[in-house]
XYZ file of C-alpha atoms in Angstrom:
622
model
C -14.483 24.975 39.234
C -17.179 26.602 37.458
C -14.571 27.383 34.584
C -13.025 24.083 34.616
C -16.834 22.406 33.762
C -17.394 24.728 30.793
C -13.794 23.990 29.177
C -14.627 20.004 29.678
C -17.716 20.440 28.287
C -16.691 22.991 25.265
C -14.323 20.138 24.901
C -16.543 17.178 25.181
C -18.909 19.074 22.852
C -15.698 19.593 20.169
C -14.846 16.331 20.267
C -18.965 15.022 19.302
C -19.213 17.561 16.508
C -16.071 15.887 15.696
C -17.266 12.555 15.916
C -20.534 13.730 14.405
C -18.739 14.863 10.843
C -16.832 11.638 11.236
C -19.725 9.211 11.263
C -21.711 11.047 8.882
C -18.806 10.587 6.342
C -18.536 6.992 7.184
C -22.362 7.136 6.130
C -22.226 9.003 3.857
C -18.857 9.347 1.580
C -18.205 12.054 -0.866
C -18.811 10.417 -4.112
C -20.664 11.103 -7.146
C -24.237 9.930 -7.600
C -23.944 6.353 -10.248
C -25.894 7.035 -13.511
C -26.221 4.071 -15.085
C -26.170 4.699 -19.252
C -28.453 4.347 -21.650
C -26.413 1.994 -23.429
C -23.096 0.550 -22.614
C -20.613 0.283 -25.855
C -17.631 -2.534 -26.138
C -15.546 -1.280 -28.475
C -14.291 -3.909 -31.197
C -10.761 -4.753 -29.392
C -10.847 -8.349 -29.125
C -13.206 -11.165 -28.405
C -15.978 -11.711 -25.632
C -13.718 -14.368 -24.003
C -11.029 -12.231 -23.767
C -12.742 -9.451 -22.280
C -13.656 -11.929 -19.432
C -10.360 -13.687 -18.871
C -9.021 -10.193 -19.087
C -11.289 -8.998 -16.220
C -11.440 -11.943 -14.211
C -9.003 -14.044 -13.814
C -7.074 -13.999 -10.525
C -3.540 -13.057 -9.925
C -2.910 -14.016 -6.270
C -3.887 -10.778 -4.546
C -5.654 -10.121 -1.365
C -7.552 -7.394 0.574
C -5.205 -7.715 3.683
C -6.917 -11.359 3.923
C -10.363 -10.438 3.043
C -12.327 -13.561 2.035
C -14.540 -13.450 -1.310
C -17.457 -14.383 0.715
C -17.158 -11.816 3.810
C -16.954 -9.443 0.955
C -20.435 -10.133 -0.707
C -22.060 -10.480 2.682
C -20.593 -6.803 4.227
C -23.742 -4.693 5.013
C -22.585 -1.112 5.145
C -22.364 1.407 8.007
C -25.843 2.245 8.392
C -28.146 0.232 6.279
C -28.720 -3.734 5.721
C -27.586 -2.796 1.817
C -24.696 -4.550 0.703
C -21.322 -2.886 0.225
C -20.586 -5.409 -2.468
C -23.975 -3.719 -4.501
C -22.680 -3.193 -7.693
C -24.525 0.284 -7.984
C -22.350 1.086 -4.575
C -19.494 0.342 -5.790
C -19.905 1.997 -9.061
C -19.760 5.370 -6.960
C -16.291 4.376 -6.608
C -15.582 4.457 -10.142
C -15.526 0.715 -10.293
C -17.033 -0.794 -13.741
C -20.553 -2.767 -13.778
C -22.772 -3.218 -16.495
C -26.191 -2.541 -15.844
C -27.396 -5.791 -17.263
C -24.707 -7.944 -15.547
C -25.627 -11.368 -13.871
C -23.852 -13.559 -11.855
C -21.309 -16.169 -13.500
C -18.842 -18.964 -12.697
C -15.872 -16.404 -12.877
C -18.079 -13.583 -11.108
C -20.267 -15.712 -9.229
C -21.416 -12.739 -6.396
C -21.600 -10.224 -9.821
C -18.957 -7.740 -8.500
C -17.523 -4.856 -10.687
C -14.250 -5.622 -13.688
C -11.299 -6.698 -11.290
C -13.068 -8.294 -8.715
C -11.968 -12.108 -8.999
C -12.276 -15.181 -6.525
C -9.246 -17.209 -5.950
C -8.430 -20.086 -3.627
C -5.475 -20.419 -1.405
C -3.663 -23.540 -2.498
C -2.436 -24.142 0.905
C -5.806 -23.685 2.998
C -8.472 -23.977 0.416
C -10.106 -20.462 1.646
C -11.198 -17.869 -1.129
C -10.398 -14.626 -1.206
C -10.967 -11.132 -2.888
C -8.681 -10.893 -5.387
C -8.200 -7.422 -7.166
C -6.516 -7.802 -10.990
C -4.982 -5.837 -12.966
C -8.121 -5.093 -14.709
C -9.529 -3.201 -11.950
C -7.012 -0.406 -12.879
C -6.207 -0.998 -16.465
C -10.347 -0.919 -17.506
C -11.622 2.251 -18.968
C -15.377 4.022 -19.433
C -16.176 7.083 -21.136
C -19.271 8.337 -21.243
C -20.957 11.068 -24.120
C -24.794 11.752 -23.926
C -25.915 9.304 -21.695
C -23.931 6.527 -23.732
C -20.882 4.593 -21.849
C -17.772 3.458 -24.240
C -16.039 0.824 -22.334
C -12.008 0.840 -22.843
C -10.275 -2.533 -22.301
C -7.290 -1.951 -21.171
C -7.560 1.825 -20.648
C -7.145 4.132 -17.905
C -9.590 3.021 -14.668
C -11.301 6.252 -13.077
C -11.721 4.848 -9.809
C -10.673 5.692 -6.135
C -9.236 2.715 -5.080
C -5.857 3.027 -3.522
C -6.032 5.422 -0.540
C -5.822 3.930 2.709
C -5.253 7.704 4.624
C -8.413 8.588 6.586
C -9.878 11.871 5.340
C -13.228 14.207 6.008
C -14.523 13.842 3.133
C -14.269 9.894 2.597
C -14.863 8.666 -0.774
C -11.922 6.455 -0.891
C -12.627 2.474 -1.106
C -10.356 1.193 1.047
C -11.580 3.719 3.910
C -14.896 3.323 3.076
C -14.515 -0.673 3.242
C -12.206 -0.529 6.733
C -15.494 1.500 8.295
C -18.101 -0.995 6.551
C -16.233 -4.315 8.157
C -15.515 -2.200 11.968
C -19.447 -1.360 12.110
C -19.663 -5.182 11.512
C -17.976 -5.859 14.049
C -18.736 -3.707 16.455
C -21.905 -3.723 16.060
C -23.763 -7.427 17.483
C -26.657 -7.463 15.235
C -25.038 -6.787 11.929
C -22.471 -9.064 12.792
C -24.994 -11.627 13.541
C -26.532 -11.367 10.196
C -23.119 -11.240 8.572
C -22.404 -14.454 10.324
C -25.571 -15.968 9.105
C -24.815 -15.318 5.608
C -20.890 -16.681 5.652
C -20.977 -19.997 8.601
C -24.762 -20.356 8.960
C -25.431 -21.099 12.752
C -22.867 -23.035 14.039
C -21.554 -21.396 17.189
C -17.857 -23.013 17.102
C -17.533 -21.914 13.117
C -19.090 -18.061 14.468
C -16.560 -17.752 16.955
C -13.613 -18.728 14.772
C -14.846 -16.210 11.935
C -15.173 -13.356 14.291
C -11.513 -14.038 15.410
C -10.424 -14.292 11.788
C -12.648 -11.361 10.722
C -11.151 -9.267 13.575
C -7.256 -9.836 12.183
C -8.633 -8.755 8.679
C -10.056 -5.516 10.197
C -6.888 -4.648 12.454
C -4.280 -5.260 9.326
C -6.644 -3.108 7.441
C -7.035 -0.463 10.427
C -3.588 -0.810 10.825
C -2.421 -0.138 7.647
C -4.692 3.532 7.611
C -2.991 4.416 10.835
C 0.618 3.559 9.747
C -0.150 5.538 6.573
C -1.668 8.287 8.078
C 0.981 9.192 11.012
C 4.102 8.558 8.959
C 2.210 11.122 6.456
C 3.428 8.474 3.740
C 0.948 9.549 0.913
C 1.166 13.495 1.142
C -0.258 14.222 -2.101
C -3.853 13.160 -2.548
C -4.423 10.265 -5.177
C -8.183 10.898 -6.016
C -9.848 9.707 -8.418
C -8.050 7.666 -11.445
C -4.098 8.120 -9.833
C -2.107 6.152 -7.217
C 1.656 6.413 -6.540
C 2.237 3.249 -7.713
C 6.007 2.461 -7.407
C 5.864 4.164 -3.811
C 3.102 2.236 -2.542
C 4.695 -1.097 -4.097
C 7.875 0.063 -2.251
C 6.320 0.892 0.836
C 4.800 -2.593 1.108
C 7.666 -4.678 -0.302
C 10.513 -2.306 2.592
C 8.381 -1.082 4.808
C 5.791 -3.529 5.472
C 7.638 -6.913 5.118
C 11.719 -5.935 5.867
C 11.829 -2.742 8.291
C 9.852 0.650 8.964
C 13.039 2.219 8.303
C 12.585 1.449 4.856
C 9.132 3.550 4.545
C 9.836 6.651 1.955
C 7.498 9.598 1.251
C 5.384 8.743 -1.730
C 4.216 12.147 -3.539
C 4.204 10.548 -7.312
C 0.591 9.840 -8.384
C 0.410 8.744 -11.751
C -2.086 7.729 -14.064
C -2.899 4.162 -14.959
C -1.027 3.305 -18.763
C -3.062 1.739 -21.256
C -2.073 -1.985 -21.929
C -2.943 -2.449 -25.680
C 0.439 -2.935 -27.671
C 2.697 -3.399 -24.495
C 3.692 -6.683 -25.187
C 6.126 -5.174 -27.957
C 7.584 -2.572 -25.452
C 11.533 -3.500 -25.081
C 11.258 -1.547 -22.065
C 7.889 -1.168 -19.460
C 6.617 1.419 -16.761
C 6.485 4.789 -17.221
C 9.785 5.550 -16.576
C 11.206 2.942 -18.838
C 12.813 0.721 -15.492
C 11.819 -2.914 -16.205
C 12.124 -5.314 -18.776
C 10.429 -8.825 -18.625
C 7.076 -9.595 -18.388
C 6.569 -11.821 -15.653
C 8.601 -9.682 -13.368
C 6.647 -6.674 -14.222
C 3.430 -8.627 -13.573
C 4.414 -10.443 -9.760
C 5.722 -6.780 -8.878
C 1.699 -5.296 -9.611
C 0.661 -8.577 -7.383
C 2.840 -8.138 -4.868
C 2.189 -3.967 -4.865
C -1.616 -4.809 -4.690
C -1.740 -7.423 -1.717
C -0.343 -11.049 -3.143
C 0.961 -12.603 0.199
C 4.700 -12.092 0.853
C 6.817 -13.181 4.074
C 10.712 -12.063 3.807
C 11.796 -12.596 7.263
C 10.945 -15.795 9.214
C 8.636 -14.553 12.102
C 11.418 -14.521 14.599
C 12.604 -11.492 12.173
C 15.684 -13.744 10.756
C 16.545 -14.344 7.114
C 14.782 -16.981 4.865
C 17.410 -19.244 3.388
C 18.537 -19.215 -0.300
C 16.958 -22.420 -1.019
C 13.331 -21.337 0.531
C 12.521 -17.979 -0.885
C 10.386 -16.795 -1.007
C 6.784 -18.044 -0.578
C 4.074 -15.969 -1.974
C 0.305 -15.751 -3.477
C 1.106 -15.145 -6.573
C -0.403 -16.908 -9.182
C 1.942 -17.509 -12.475
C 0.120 -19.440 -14.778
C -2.781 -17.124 -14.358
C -0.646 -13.905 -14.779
C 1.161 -15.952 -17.863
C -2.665 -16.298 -19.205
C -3.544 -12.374 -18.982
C -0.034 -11.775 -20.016
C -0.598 -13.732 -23.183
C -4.384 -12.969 -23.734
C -3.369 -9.278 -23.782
C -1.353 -9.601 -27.096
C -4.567 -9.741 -28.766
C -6.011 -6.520 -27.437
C -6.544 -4.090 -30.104
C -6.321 -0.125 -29.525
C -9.697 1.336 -29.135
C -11.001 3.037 -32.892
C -12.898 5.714 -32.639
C -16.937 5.447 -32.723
C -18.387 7.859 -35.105
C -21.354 7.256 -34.683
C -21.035 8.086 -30.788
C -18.378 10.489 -30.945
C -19.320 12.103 -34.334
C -17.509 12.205 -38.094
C -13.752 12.469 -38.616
C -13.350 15.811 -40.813
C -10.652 14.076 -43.155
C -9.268 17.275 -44.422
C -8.430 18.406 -41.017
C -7.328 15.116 -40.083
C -5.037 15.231 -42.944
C -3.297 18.404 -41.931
C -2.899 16.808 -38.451
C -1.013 14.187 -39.951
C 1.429 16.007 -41.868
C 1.658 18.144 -38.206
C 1.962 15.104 -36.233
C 5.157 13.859 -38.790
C 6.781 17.199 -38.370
C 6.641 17.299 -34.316
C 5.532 14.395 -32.211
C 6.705 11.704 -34.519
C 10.336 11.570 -33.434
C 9.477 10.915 -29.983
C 6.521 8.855 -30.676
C 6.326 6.539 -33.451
C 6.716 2.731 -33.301
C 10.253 2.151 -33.635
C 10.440 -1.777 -34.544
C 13.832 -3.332 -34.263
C 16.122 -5.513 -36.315
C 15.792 -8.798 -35.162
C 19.486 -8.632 -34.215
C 18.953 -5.608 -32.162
C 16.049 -6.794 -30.382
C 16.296 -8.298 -26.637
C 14.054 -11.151 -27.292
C 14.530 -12.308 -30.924
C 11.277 -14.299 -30.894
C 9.341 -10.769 -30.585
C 7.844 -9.985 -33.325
C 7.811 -6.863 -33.431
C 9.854 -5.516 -30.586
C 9.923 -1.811 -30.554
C 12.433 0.824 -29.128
C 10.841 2.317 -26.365
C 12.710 6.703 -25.916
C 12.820 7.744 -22.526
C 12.952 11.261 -22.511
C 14.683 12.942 -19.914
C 12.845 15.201 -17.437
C 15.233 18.116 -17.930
C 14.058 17.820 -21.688
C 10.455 16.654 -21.482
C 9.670 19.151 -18.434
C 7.070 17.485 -16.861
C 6.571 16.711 -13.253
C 9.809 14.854 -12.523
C 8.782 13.638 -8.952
C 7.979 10.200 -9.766
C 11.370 9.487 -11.647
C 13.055 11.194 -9.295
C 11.697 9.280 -6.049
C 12.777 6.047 -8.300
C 16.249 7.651 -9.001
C 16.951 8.592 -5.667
C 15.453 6.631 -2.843
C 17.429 3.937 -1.485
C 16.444 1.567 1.212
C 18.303 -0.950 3.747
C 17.532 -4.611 3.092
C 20.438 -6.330 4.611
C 18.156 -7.904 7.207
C 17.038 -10.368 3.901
C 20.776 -11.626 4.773
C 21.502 -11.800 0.691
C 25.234 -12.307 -0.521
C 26.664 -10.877 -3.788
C 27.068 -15.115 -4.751
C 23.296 -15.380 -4.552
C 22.735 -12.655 -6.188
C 24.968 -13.333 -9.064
C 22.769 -16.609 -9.723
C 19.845 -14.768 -10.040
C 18.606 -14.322 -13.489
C 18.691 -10.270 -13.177
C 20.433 -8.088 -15.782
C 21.544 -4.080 -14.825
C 21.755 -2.175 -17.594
C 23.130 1.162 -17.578
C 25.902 2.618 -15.096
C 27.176 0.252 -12.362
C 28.724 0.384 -9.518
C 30.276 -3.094 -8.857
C 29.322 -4.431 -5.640
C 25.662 -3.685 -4.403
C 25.693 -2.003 -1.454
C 22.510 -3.929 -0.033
C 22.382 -1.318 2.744
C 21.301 1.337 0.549
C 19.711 0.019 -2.547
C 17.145 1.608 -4.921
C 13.818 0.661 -5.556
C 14.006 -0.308 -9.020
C 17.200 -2.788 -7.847
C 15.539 -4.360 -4.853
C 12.345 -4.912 -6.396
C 13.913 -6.864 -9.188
C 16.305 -8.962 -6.715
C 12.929 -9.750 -4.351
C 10.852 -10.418 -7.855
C 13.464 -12.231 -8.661
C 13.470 -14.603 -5.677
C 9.624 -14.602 -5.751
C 9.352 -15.799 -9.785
C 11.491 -18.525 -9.105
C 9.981 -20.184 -5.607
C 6.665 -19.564 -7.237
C 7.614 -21.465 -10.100
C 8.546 -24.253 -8.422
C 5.628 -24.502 -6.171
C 3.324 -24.130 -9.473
C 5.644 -27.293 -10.990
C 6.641 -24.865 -13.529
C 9.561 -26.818 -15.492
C 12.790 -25.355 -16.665
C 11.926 -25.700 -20.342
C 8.591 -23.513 -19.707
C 10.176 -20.882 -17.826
C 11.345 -18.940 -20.588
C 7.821 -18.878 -21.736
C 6.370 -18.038 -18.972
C 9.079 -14.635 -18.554
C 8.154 -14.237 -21.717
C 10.336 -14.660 -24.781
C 13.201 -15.785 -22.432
C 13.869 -12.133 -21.062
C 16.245 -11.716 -18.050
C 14.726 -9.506 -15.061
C 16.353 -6.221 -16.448
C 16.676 -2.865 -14.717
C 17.782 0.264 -16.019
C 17.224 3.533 -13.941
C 16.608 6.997 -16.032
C 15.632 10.133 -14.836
C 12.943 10.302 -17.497
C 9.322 8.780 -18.773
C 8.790 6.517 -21.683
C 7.475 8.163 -24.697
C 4.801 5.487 -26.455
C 3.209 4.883 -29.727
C -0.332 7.067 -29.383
C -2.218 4.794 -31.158
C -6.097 5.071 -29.022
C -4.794 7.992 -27.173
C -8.057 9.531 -27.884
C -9.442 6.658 -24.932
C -7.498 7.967 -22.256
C -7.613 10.990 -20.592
C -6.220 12.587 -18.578
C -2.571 13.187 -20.042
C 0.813 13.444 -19.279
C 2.201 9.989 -16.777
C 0.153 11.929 -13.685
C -3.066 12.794 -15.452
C -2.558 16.612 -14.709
C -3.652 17.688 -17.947
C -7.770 17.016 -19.083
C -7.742 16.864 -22.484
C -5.417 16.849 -25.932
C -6.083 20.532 -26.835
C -4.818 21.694 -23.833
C -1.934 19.353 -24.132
C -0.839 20.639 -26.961
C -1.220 24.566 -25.774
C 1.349 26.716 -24.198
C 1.151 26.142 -20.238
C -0.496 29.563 -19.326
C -3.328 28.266 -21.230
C -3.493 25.101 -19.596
C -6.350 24.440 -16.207
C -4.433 24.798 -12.750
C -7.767 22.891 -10.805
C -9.698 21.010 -12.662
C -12.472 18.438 -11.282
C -12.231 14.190 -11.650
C -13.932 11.946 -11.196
C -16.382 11.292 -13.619
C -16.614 10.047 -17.188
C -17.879 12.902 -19.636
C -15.983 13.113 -22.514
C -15.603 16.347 -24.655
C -15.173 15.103 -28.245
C -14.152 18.389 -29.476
C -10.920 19.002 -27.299
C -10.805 15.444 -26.770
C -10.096 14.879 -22.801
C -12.743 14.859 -20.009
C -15.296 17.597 -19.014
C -13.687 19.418 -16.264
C -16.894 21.273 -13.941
C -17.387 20.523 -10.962
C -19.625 17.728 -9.897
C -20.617 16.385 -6.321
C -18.585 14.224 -5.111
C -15.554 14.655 -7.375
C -11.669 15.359 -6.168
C -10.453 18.904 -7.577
C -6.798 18.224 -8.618
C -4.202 20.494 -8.290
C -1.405 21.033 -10.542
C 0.566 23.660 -7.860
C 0.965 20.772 -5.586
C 3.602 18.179 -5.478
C 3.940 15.465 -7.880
C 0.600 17.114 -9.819
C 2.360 19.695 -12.066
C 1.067 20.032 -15.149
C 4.380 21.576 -16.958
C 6.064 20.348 -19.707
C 5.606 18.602 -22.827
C 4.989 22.739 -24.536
C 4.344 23.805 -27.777
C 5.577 27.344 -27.754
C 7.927 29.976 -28.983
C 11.476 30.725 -27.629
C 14.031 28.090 -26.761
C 13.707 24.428 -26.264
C 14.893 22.348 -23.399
C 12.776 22.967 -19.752
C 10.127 21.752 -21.499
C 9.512 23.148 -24.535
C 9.774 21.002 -26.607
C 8.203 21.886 -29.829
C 7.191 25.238 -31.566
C 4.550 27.391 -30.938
C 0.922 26.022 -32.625
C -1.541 28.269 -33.837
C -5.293 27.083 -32.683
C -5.679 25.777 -36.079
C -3.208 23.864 -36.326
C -3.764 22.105 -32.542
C -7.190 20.906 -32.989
C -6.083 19.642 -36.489
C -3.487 17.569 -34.651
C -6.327 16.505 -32.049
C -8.864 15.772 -35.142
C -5.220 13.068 -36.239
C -5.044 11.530 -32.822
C -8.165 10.671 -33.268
C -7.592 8.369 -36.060
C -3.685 7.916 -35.862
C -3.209 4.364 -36.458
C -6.638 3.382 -37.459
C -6.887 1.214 -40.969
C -10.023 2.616 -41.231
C -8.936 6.144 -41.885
C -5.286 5.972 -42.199
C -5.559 4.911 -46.301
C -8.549 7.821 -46.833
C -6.090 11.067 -46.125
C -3.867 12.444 -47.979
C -0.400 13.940 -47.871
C -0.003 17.547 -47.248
C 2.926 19.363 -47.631
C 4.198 21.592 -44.206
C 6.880 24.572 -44.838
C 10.212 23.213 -43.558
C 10.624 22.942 -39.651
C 12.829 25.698 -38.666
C 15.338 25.088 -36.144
C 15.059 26.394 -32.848
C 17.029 29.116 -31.618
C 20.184 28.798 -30.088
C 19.924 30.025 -26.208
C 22.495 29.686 -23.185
């Protein structure tokens, strides 16, 4: 008996220090102190009322139902401060300003990306995360920030898996609302703040709140014992396409449909996409709208596929949605104006034009043929109206050599959506295009990603459309420039224009490598673990500063989906990724000192040609 006491209580005193850790994590998350800068930096890309439709205009997306004002009033675990603080948030890598104030389109002052919509159908408001939450860059270089509009976030935003040491948002907001809850005084307060003191309206909002919190709860425990997201996001990455496909399958058709998503990638820079013939970083869709109500949809718009008795929605009545067309069709258009970012001398310090020079002339001889803008005829374009349109390569893996996990989970995952009751007719009226290799009939009981997103997109676009009064002579503009929904599936990544690439670190479509130099080194010479999460810049290699910092996520290139192979300058034979020759260290950080300034009219003009020995051709190998 004696025995039996001292293994409950060893056990009882496990599962405390357990709780313990738990709760002080909750507390107390793993994230980096917030510095605000000395000075905050807006780079000339395109005008102040832009920049705010850019970050604040809604799309249609929700928190799992999370109302706008719920969100301003959350206190968090411990403490009457607000979660919705903007120095709190900030910790997650989420952009303020330090002078920031209140406005009509940010009325509780929340970070870029946080908008306020209202529900058409029940007049509620809701947090509504845009695109510019992820697409908004900062850099920061002695105490100075550099914002980058439409850049590369550095936040920790999409993991919903509960780990030890916190520091994710939507964790950290889950734990925030179930202390709420739980808890009668805070709620009591909370309550305050949102109804006032009517007892009837109290009671309904705790019901409400509590469906919020068990979606959201739900979600984390789905996630978590399905092990859906193996590979840790961190700071700056989310598996985009598997998450979208996970939600879109999984969440609204069948758990069947949920697939292993080990493909973090980086956030892609927006400036210049509007010419792209072909979008995503594998090179899979086409038309602009589609692309756009696929992100909405991926980051919480409102979609019901089945009827709630779990049968089919008829042709004629899908499929209802949040999304929010003319405002995507407004960031869609307002983002043809955004300039690349130039580079700041007088932050960043002087171009050395000589150098720069030579880095041209390099650049010419071995990135441009994968790399420069490739504008097309007008009678070789997809949408003749685009002005320019440019070619976008997609390199193979098995020539580019980087981590292939993310095309490949496109390429091969397939998923059963036969419950949605579709026929090849209905399809066929559809205005989606396959390009590529076909294989007649679909075989809607195992159908790719890429394929089933643009059928569902497909369905969604046009209900939405005709519950916004959207008329068939503004359609086309609305797609934009009258494109189809194409598809095409390669087993590759999209090689862009590297105009601004200076703004975005860290490289390659999963952010495994920190900075240009190392880029363009051999791999042996290239950081295994390096440390993200915050914003120093190194303006000599060009990248981020890579020492370790509290509260930042060490990234792995050895694990899955994080390799940092490929895309090598080095000696011996090409293919597997090499894809260039070997680069002395001169000759690298004169190419770094180019992509500095590639594209700029500023500097472009001042260099001057400089003449290379011819490229020799690589050697011939089995």
């Amino acid at each position: 008996m004696r025995l039996l006491r001292r293994a409950l209580f060893g056990l009882l005193s496990i599962a405390v220090l357990v709780a313990g850790v738990g709760l002080y994590f909750v507390a107390y998350p793993n994230l980096p102190d917030y510095e605000p800068p000395s000075e905050l930096v807006y780079l000339d890309q395109w005008s102040e009322a832009d920049r705010q439709t850019f970050y604040f205009t809604p799309q249609g997306t929700q928190v799992k139902g999370l109302e706008y004002d719920w969100f301003r009033a959350l206190e968090l675990p411990f403490s009457r401060d607000k979660f919705a603080a903007p120095e709190y948030l900030a910790r997650f890598g989420f952009l303020v300003d330090p002078k920031q104030q209140p406005t009509p389109a940010n009325p509780a002052n929340l970070p870029v990306g946080f908008a306020r919509h209202e529900d058409d159908e029940t007049g509620r408001a809701y947090l509504d995360v845009t695109c510019a939450a992820c697409h908004t860059g900062e850099l920061r270089y002695e105490g100075r920030a550099i914002r980058i509009d439409g850049g590369a976030a550095m936040h920790s935003l999409a993991s919903t898996v509960p780990t030890l040491r916190g520091g994710a948002f939507g964790q950290a907001l889950g734990m925030s609302m179930a202390f709420t809850y739980y808890n009668p005084i805070k709620f009591r307060r909370f309550a305050n703040e949102v109804v006032g003191d009517d007892e009837r309206s109290r009671h309904q909002l705790r019901r409400d709140f509590k469906q919020v919190l068990d979606r959201l709860l739900g979600t984390a425990l789905n996630d978590w014992h399905r092990d859906l997201y193996p590979t840790e996001e961190g700071f700056g990455r989310t598996d985009a396409f598997g998450r979208i496909a996970n939600t879109a399958f999984g969440d609204a058709i069948d758990p069947s449909n949920y697939r292993i998503a080990n493909a973090p990638v980086s956030y892609p820079q927006l400036w210049d996409i509007w010419k792209f013939d072909w979008v995503q970083w594998n090179g899979s869709a086409m038309q602009p709208m589609a692309r756009n109500i696929g992100e909405a949809l991926g980051v919480g718009a409102r979609l019901q596929l089945l009827h709630e008795n779990g049968q089919p929605v008829p042709e004629a009545e899908r499929y209802a949605s949040g999304v929010r067309v003319r405002d995507l069709h407004t960031v869609e258009t307002t983002l043809t104006r955004l300039a690349p970012p130039r580079w700041p001398e007088e932050i960043l310090g002087k171009i050395d034009l000589q150098q720069a020079s030579l880095g041209r002339a390099l650049y010419r001889q071995n990135c441009a043929s994968c790399h420069k803008a490739r504008p097309k005829p007008v009678d070789q374009r997809f949408a003749p109206d685009r002005d320019p349109e440019w070619r976008m390569r997609v390199i193979p893996t098995a020539i580019v050599g980087t981590d292939p996990t993310a095309a490949d989970n496109i390429a091969d995952h397939r998923f059963d959506l036969s419950r949605l009751g579709w026929t090849q007719d209905e399809l066929g009226r559809l205005d989606v295009r396959l390009y590529g290799k076909t294989t007649g009939t679909l075989d809607l009981g195992s159908i790719s990603s890429a394929k089933g997103l643009a059928y569902i997109t497909a369905y969604v676009e046009r209900r939405a459309y005709q519950d916004a009064g959207i008329t068939p002579q503004d359609r086309a503009e609305l797609d934009g420039y009258a494109l189809p929904i194409g598809v095409q599936e390669l087993r590759g990544y999209k090689a862009r224009p590297l105009d601004g690439i200076w703004a975005t670190p860290p490289f390659l479509h999963n952010g495994s490598v920190p900075t240009l130099f190392q880029l363009l080194s051999p791999l042996a010479e290239r950081q295994k673990r390096f440390w993200v999460g915050n914003r120093e810049y190194d303006p000599r290699q060009v990248g981020i500063r890579t020492e370790r910092f509290d509260g930042g996520f060490l990234l792995d290139t050895t694990i899955t989906g994080n390799a940092n192979r490929g895309h090598e300058f080095r000696a011996g034979c090409r293919g597997g990724g090499v894809i260039g020759r070997a680069l002395s260290p001169e000759e690298r950080w004169a190419l770094v000192e180019y992509l500095k300034v590639l594209g700029d009219p500023r500097f472009e003009p001042r260099l001057t040609d400089t003449a290379l020995r011819p490229r020799l051709a690589p050697p011939t190998c089995n």
